[in-house]
CSV table of C-alpha atoms in Angstrom, one decimal:
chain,number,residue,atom,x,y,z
A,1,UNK,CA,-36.1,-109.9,-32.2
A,2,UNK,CA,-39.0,-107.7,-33.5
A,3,UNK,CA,-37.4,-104.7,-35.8
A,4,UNK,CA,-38.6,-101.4,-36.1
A,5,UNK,CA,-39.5,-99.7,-39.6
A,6,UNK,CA,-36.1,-97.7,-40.1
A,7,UNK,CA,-37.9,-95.3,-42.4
A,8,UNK,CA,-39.5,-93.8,-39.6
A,9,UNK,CA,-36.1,-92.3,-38.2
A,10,UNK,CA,-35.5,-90.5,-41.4
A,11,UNK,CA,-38.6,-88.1,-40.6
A,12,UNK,CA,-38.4,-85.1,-38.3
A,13,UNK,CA,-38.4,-84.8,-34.4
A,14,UNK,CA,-41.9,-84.1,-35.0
A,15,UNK,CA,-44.8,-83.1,-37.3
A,16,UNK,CA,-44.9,-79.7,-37.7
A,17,UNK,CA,-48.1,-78.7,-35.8
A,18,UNK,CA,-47.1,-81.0,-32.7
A,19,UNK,CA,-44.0,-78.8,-32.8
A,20,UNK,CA,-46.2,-75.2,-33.2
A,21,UNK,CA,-48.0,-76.8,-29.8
A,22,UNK,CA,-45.5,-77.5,-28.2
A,23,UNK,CA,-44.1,-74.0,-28.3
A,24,UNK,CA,-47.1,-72.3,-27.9
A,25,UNK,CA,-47.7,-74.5,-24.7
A,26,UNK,CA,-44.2,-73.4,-23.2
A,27,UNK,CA,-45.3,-69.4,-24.2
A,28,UNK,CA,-48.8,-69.6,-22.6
A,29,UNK,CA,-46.9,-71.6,-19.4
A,30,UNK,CA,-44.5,-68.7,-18.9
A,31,UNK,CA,-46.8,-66.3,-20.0
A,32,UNK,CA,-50.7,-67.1,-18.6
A,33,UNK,CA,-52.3,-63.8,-18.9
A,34,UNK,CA,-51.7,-63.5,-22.7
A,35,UNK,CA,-54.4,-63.7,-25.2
A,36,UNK,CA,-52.7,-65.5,-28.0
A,37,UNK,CA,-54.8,-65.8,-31.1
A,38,UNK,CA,-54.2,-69.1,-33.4
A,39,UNK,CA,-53.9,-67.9,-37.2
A,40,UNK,CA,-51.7,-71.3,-37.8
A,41,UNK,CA,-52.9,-74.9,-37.7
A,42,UNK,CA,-55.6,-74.5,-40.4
A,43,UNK,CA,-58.6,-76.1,-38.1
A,44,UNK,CA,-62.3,-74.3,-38.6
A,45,UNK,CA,-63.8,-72.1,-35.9
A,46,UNK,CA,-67.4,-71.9,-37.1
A,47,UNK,CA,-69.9,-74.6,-35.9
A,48,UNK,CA,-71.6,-77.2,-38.3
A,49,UNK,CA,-74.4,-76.1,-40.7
A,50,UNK,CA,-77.7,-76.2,-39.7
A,51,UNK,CA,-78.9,-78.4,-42.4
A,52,UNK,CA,-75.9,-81.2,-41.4
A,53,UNK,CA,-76.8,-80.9,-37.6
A,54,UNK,CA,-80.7,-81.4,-38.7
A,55,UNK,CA,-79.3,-84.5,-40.6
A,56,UNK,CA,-76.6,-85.9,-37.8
A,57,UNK,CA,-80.2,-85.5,-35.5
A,58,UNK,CA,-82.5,-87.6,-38.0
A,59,UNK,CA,-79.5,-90.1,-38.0
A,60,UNK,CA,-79.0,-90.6,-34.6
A,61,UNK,CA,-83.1,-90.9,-34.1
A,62,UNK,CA,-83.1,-94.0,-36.7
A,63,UNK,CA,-80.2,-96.1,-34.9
A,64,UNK,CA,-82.3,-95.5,-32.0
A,65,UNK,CA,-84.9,-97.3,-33.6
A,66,UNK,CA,-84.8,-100.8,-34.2
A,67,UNK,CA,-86.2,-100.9,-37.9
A,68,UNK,CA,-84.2,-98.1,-39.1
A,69,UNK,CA,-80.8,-99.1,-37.2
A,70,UNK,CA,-77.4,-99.7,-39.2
A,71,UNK,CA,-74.9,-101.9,-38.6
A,72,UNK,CA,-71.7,-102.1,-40.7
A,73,UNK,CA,-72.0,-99.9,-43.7
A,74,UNK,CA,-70.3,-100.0,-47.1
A,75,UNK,CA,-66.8,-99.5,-47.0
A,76,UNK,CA,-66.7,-97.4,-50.1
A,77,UNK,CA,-69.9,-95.4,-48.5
A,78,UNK,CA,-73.7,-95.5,-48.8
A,79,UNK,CA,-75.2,-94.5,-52.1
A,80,UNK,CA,-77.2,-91.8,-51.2
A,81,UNK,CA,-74.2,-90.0,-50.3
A,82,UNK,CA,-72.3,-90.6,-53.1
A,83,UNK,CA,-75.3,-89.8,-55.9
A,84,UNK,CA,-75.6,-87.0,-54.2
A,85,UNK,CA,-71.5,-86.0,-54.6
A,86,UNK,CA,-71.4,-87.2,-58.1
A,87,UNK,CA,-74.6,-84.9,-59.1
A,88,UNK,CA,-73.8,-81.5,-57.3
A,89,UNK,CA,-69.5,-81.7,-57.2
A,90,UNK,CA,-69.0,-83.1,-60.8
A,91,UNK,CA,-72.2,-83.2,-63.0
A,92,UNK,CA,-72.1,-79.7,-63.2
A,93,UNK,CA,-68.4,-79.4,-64.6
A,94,UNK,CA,-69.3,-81.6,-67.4
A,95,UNK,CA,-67.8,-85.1,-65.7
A,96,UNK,CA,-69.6,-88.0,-65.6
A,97,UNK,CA,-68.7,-90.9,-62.7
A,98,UNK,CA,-69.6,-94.2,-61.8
A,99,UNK,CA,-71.2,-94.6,-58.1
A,100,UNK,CA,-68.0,-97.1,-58.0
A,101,UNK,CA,-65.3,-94.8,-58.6
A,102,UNK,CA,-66.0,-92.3,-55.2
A,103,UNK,CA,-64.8,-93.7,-51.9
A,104,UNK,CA,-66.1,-91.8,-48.9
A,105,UNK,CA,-63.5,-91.8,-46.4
A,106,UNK,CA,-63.2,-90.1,-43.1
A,107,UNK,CA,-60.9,-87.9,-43.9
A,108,UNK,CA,-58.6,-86.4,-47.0
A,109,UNK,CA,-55.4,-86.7,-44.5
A,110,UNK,CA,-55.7,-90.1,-44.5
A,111,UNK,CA,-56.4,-90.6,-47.7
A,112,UNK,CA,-53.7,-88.7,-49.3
A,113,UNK,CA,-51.3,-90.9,-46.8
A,114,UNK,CA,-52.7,-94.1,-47.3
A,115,UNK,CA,-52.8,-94.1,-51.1
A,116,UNK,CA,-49.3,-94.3,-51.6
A,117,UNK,CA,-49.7,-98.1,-50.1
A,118,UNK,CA,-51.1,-99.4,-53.5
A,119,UNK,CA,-47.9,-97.9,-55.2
A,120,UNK,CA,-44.6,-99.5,-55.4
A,121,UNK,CA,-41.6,-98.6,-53.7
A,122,UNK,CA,-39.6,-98.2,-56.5
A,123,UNK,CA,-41.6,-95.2,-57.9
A,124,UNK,CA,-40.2,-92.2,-58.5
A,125,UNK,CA,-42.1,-89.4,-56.5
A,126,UNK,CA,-42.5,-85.2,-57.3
A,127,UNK,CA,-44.3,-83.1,-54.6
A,128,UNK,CA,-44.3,-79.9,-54.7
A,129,UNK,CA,-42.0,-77.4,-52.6
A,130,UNK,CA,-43.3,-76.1,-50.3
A,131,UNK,CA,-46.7,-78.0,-49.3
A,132,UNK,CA,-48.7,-80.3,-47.1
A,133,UNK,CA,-46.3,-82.3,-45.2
A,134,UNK,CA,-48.0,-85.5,-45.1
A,135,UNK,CA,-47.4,-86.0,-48.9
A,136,UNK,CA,-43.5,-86.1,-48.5
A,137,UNK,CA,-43.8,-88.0,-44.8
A,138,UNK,CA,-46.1,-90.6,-45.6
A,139,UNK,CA,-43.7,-91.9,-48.6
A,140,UNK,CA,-40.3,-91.5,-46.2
A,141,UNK,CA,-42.2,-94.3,-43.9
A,142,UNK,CA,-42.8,-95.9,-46.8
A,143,UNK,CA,-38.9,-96.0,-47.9
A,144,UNK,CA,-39.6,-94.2,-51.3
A,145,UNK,CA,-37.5,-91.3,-50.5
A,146,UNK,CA,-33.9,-92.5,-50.1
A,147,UNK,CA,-32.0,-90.8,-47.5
A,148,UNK,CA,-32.2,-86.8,-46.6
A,149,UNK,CA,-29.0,-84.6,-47.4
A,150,UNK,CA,-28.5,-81.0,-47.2
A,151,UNK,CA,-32.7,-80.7,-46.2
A,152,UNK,CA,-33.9,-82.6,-49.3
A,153,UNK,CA,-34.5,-86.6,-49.6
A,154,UNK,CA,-32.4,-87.6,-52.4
A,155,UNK,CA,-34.9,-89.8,-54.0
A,156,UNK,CA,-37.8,-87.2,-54.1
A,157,UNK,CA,-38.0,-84.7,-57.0
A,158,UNK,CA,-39.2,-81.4,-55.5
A,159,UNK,CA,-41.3,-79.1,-57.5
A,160,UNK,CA,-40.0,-75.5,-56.4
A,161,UNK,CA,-43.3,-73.1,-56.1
A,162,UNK,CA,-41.7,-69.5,-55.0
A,163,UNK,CA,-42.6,-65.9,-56.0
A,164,UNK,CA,-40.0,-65.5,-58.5
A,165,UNK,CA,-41.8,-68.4,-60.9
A,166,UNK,CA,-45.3,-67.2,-59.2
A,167,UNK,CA,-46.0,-70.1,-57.5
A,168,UNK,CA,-46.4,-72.3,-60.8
A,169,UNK,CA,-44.0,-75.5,-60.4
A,170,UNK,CA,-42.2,-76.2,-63.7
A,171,UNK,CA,-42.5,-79.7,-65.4
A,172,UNK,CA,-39.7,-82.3,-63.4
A,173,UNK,CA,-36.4,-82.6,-65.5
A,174,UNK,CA,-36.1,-85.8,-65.2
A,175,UNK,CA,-38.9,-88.5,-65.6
A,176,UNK,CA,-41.3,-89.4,-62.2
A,177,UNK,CA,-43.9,-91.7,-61.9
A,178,UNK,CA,-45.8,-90.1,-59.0
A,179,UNK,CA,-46.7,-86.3,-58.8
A,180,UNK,CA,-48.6,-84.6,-55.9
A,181,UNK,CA,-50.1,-81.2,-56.9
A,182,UNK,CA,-52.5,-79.5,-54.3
A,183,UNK,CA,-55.3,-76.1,-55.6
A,184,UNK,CA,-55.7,-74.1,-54.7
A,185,UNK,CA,-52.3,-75.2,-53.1
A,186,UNK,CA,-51.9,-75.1,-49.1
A,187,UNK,CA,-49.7,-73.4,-47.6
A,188,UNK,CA,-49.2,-70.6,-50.6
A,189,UNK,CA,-53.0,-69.8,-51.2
A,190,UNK,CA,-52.4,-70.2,-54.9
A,191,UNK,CA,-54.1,-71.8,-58.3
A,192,UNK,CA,-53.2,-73.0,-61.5
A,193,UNK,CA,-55.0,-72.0,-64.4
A,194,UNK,CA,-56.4,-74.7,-66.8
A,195,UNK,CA,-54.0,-74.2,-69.0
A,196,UNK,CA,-51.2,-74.8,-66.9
A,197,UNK,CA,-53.2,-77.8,-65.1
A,198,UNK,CA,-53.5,-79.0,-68.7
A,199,UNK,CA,-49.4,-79.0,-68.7
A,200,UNK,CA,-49.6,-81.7,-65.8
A,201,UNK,CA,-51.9,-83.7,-67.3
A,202,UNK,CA,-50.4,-83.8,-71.1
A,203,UNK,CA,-46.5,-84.9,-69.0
A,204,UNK,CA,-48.9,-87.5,-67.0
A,205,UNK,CA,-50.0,-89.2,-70.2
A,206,UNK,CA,-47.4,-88.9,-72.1
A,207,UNK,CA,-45.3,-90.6,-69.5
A,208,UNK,CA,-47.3,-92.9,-68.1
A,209,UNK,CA,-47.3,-91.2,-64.7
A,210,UNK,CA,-50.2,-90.6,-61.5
A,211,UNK,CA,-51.1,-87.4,-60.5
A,212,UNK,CA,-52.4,-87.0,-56.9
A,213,UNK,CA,-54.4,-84.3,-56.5
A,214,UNK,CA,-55.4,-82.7,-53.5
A,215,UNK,CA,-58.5,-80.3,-54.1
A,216,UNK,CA,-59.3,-80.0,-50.1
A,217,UNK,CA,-60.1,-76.3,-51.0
A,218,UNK,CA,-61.7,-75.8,-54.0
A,219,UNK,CA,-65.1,-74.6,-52.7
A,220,UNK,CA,-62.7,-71.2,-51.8
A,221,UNK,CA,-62.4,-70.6,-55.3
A,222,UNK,CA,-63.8,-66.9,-55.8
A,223,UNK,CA,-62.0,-66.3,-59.3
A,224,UNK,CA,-63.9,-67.6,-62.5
A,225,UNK,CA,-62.1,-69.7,-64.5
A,226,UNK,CA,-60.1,-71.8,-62.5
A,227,UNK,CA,-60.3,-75.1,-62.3
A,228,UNK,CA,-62.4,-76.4,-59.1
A,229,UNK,CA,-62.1,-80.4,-60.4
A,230,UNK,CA,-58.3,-82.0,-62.6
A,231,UNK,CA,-61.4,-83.9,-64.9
A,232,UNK,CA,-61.6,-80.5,-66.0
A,233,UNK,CA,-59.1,-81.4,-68.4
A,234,UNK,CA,-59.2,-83.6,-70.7
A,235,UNK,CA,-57.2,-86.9,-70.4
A,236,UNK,CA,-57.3,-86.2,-66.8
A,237,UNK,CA,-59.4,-89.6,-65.9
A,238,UNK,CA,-56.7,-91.7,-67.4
A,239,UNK,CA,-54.2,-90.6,-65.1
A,240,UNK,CA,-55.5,-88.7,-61.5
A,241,UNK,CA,-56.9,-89.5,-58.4
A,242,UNK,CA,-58.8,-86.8,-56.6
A,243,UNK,CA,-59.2,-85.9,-53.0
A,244,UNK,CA,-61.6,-83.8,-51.8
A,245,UNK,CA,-63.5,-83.3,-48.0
A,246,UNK,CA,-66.3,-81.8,-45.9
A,247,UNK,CA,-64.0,-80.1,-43.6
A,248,UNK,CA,-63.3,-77.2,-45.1
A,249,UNK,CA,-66.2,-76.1,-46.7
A,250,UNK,CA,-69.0,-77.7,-43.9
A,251,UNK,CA,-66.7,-77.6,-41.0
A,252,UNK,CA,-66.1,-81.4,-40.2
A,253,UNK,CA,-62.9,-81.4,-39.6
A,254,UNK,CA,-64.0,-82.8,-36.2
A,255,UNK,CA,-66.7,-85.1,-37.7
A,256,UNK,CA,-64.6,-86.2,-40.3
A,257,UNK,CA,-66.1,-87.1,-43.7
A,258,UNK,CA,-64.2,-86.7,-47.4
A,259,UNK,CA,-64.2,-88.7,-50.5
A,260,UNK,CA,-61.6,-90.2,-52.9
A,261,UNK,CA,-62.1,-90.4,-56.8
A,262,UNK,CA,-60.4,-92.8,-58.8
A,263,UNK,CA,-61.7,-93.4,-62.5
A,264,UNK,CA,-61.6,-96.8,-63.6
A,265,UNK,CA,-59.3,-95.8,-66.3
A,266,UNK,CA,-56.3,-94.9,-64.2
A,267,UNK,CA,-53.9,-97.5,-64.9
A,268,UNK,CA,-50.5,-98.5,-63.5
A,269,UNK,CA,-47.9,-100.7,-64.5
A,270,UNK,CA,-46.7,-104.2,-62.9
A,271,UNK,CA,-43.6,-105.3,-63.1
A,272,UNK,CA,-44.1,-107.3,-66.0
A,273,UNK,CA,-45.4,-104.3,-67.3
A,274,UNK,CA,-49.2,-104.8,-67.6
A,275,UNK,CA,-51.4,-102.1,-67.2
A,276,UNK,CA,-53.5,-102.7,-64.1
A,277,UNK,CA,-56.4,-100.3,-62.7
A,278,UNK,CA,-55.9,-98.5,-59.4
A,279,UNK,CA,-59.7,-98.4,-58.7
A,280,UNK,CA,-59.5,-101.7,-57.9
A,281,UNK,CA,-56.4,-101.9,-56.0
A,282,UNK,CA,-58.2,-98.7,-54.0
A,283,UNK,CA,-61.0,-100.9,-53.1
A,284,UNK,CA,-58.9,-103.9,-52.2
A,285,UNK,CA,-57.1,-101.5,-50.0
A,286,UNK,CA,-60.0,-99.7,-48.1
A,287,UNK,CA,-62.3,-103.0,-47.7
A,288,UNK,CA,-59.1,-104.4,-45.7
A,289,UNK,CA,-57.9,-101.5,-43.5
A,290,UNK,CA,-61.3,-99.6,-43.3
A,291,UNK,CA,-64.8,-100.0,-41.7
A,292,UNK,CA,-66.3,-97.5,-43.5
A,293,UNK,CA,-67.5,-93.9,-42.3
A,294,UNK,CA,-70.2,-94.1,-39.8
A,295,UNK,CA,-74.1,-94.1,-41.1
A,296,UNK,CA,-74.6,-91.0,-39.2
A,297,UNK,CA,-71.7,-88.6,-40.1
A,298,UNK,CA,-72.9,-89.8,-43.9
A,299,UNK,CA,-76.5,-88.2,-43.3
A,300,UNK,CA,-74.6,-85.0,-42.0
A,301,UNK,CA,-72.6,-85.2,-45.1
A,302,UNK,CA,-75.6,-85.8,-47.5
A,303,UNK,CA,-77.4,-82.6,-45.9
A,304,UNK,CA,-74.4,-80.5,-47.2
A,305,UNK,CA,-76.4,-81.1,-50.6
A,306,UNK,CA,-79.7,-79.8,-50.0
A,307,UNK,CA,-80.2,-76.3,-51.0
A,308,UNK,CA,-80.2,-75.6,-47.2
A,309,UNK,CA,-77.3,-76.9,-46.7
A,310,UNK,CA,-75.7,-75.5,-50.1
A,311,UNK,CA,-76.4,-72.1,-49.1
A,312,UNK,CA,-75.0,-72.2,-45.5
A,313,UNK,CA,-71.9,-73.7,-46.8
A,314,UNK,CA,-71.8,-70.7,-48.8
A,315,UNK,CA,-72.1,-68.5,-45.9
A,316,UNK,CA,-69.2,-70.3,-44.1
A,317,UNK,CA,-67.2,-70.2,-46.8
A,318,UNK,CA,-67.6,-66.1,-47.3
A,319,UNK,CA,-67.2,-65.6,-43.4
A,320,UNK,CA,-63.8,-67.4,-43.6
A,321,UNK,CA,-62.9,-65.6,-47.2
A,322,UNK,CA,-63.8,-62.3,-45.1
A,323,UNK,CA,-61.0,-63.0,-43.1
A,324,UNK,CA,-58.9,-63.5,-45.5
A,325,UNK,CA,-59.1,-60.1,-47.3
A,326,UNK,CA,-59.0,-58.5,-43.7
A,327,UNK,CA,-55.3,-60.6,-43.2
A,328,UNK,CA,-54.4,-59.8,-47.2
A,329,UNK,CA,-55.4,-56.2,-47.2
A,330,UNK,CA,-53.8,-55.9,-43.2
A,331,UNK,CA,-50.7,-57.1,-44.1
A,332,UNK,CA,-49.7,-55.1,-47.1
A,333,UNK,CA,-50.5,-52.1,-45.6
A,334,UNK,CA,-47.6,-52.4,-43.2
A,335,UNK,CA,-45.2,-52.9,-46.6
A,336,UNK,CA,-45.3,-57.1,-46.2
A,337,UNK,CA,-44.8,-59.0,-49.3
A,338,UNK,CA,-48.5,-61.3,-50.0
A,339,UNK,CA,-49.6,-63.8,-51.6
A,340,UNK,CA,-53.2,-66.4,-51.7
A,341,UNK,CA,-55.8,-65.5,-49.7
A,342,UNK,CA,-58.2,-64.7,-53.0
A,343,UNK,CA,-59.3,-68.4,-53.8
A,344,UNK,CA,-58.2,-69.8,-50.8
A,345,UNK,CA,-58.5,-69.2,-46.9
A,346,UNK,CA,-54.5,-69.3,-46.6
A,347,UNK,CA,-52.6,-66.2,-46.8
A,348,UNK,CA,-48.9,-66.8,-47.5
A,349,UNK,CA,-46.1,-63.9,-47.0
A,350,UNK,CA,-42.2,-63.2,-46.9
A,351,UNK,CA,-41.1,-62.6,-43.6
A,352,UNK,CA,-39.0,-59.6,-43.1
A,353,UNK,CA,-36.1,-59.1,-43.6
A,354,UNK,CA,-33.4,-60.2,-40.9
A,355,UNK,CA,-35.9,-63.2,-40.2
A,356,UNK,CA,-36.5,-66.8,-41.0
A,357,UNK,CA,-40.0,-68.6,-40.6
A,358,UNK,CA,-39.1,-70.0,-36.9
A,359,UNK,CA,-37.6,-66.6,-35.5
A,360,UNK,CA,-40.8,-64.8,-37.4
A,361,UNK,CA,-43.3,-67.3,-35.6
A,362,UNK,CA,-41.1,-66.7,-32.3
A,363,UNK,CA,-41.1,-63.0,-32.6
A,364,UNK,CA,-45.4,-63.2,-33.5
A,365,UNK,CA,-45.4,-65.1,-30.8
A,366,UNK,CA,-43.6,-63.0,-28.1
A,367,UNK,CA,-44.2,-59.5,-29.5
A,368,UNK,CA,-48.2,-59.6,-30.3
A,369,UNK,CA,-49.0,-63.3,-29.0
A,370,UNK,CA,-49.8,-63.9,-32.7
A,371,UNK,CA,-49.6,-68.1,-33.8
A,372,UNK,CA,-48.6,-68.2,-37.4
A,373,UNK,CA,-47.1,-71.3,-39.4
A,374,UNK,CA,-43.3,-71.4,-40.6
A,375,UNK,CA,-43.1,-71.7,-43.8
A,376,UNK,CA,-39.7,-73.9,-43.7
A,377,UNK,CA,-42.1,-76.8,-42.1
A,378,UNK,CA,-43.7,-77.4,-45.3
A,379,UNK,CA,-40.5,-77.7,-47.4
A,380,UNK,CA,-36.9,-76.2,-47.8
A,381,UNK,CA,-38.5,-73.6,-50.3
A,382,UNK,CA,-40.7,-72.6,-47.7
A,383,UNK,CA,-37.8,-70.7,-45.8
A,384,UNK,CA,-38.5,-67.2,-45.8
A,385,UNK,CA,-42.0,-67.2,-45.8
A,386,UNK,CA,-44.6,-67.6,-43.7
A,387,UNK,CA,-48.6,-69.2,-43.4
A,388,UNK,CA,-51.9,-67.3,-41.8
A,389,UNK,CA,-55.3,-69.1,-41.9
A,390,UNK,CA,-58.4,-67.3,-42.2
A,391,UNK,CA,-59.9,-70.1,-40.1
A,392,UNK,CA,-60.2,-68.0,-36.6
A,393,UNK,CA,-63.3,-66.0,-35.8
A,394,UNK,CA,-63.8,-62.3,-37.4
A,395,UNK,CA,-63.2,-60.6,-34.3
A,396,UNK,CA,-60.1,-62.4,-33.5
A,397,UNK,CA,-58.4,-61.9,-37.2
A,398,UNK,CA,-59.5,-58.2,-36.7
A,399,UNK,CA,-57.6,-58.0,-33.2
A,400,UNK,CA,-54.6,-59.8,-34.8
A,401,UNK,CA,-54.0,-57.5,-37.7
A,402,UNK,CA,-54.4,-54.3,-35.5
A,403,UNK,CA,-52.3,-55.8,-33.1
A,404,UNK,CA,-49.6,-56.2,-36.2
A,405,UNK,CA,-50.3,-52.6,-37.2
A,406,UNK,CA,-49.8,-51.1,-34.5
A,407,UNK,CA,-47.4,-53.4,-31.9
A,408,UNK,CA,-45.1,-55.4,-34.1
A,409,UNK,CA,-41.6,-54.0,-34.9
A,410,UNK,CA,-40.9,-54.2,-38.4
């Protein structure tokens, strides 16, 4: 008798976004004539780059061509792509990489949720609350969680981010052996500072723990001084692994191209208790679950790097940022509570009072055909707040925040 993974009963109905669809469906069903404008799911509006369609074209030309086709690529990526990360992302912040320690992946999702596989089960786990689902999700499939009571997993420790600490998580109480941190952080829009990044890193060392750190949106980082890379700090190579993608900043989140770095000298423990690296248990992982990210998509990628492409990523990056001041700057002036939206394209707020985040999306929804995201779906501290992405076009944000202005009962 085949058995199911029983892990996979603890989660939710659903994911969060399936759920936000499957409202919005039943609203646009009952309602057709509506223009609802999407400010939730945080997907990009603006096509790709110039320079990366030039370099997706020259691709496709050369597996047309029998001398210059490709077969199966590298799993970890083709060089030319990763030179080309390690001397623009990192070489200018001071860090030096090997060509072995990046992994190009298709995607940062994936990545975040599949690195947890080269982790024992027995780990204790921090993730901060509230945050990217698919940190907390990935390890209740895996069993790492224990069982959920009263809204929280009993084995996770949750790392409360709210207004009244400003957003900065305090060091766990109690010893864990696995910490997710995400800056600038999605949903809440915010950063840590060096210094307090610094914190995380000294606690890491010091107990021999792995931080996991999702830097999806550093490119959005407007503010000097803040850290756009964790090997900012030092220490940081002995103990984090860092995500980062193309979606965000060169719009692939439907082409789907990212990269993982993991130093050589992060070490975990076996059993036994010798220190083992995780590079290597990475590469093990990816070279038997992954065929590697298609030649072409990796030219696109590469063409983010010229200065072309550099500057039109800059471009996309201050359209979306422009909506984000028009959201910040909209929303205070009709007395809501803000937050993000500086160094990052998400703009986090209370909702008002009398509402949680699902009667505050169903009342957007209904009263000004507005799609938000509940803050309650990316944690229990994410109840009484709520998400808007600056991801939608200009004209679109600018409808939405008149229509909040002037047709939203507050």
């Amino acid at each position: 008798m085949a058995l199911i993974n029983d892990n996979y009963l603890k989660l939710p109905g659903s994911y969060l976004f399936a759920e936000i669809a499957k409202r919005v469906a039943k609203f646009k069903e009952d309602n057709p004539n509506a223009n609802v404008i999407r400010l939730g799911i945080g997907d990009v509006t603006r096509p790709l780059p110039p320079a990366v369609i030039d370099g997706l074209h020259a691709a496709v030309d050369e597996m047309a061509n029998e001398k210059t086709f490709r077969g199966y690529g590298p799993e970890q990526g083709y060089a030319f792509l990763i030179q080309k990360i390690i001397a623009t992302d990192y070489a200018p912040l001071g860090i030096k990489l090997d060509e072995d320690e990046v992994f190009v992946s298709d995607g940062s999702k994936s990545d975040v949720g599949n690195i947890q596989e080269i982790f024992g089960v027995d780990n204790k786990v921090a993730i901060p609350d509230p945050v990217y689902p698919v940190y907390l999700d990935t390890n209740v499939m895996a069993g790492r969680t224990g069982e959920l009571a009263g809204g929280k997993f009993a084995g996770v420790t949750y790392l409360t981010c709210n207004a009244e600490n400003n957003f900065i998580p305090a060091l766990p109480e109690q010893r864990v052996d696995i910490i997710y941190l995400c800056y600038p952080n999605n949903p809440t829009g915010t950063t840590l500072s060096k210094e307090e990044l610094k914190k995380w890193v000294d606690y890491a060392r010091e107990n021999g723990a792995v931080i996991l750190y999702d830097a999806a949106y550093e490119a959005y980082i407007q503010e000097p001084g803040i850290p756009h890379s964790i090997y900012e700090i030092e220490g940081a190579k002995e103990v984090a692994i860092e995500f980062r993608t193309f979606s965000k900043n060169a719009g692939f989140t439907g082409t789907r191209c990212a990269f993982t770095v993991v130093p050589k000298t992060v070490m975990a423990s076996t059993k036994d208790g010798s220190r083992y690296p995780l590079n290597k248990l990475w590469n093990r992982r990816q070279t038997t679950k992954f065929n590697g990210v298609p030649y072409i998509i990796q030219r696109g990628a590469e063409a983010v790097y010229t200065p072309e492409g550099q500057q039109q990523i800059k471009e996309l990056i201050n359209y979306y940022m422009t909506n984000a001041k028009t959201i910040r700057e909209g929303l205070k002036s009709v007395g809501l509570d803000v937050f993000g939206g500086v160094n990052a394209p998400y703009i986090w707020l209370k909702t008002p009072k009398g509402y949680d985040s699902w009667s505050f999306f169903d009342k957007l929804l209904t009263e000004v055909h507005i799609v938000g995201t509940p803050g309650a779906g990316f944690g229990p501290a994410g109840e009484g707040y709520f998400r808007l992405t600056a991801f939608g076009s200009q004209e679109s944000t600018q409808e939405a925040i008149e229509r909040i202005k002037n047709k939203l009962s507050l």
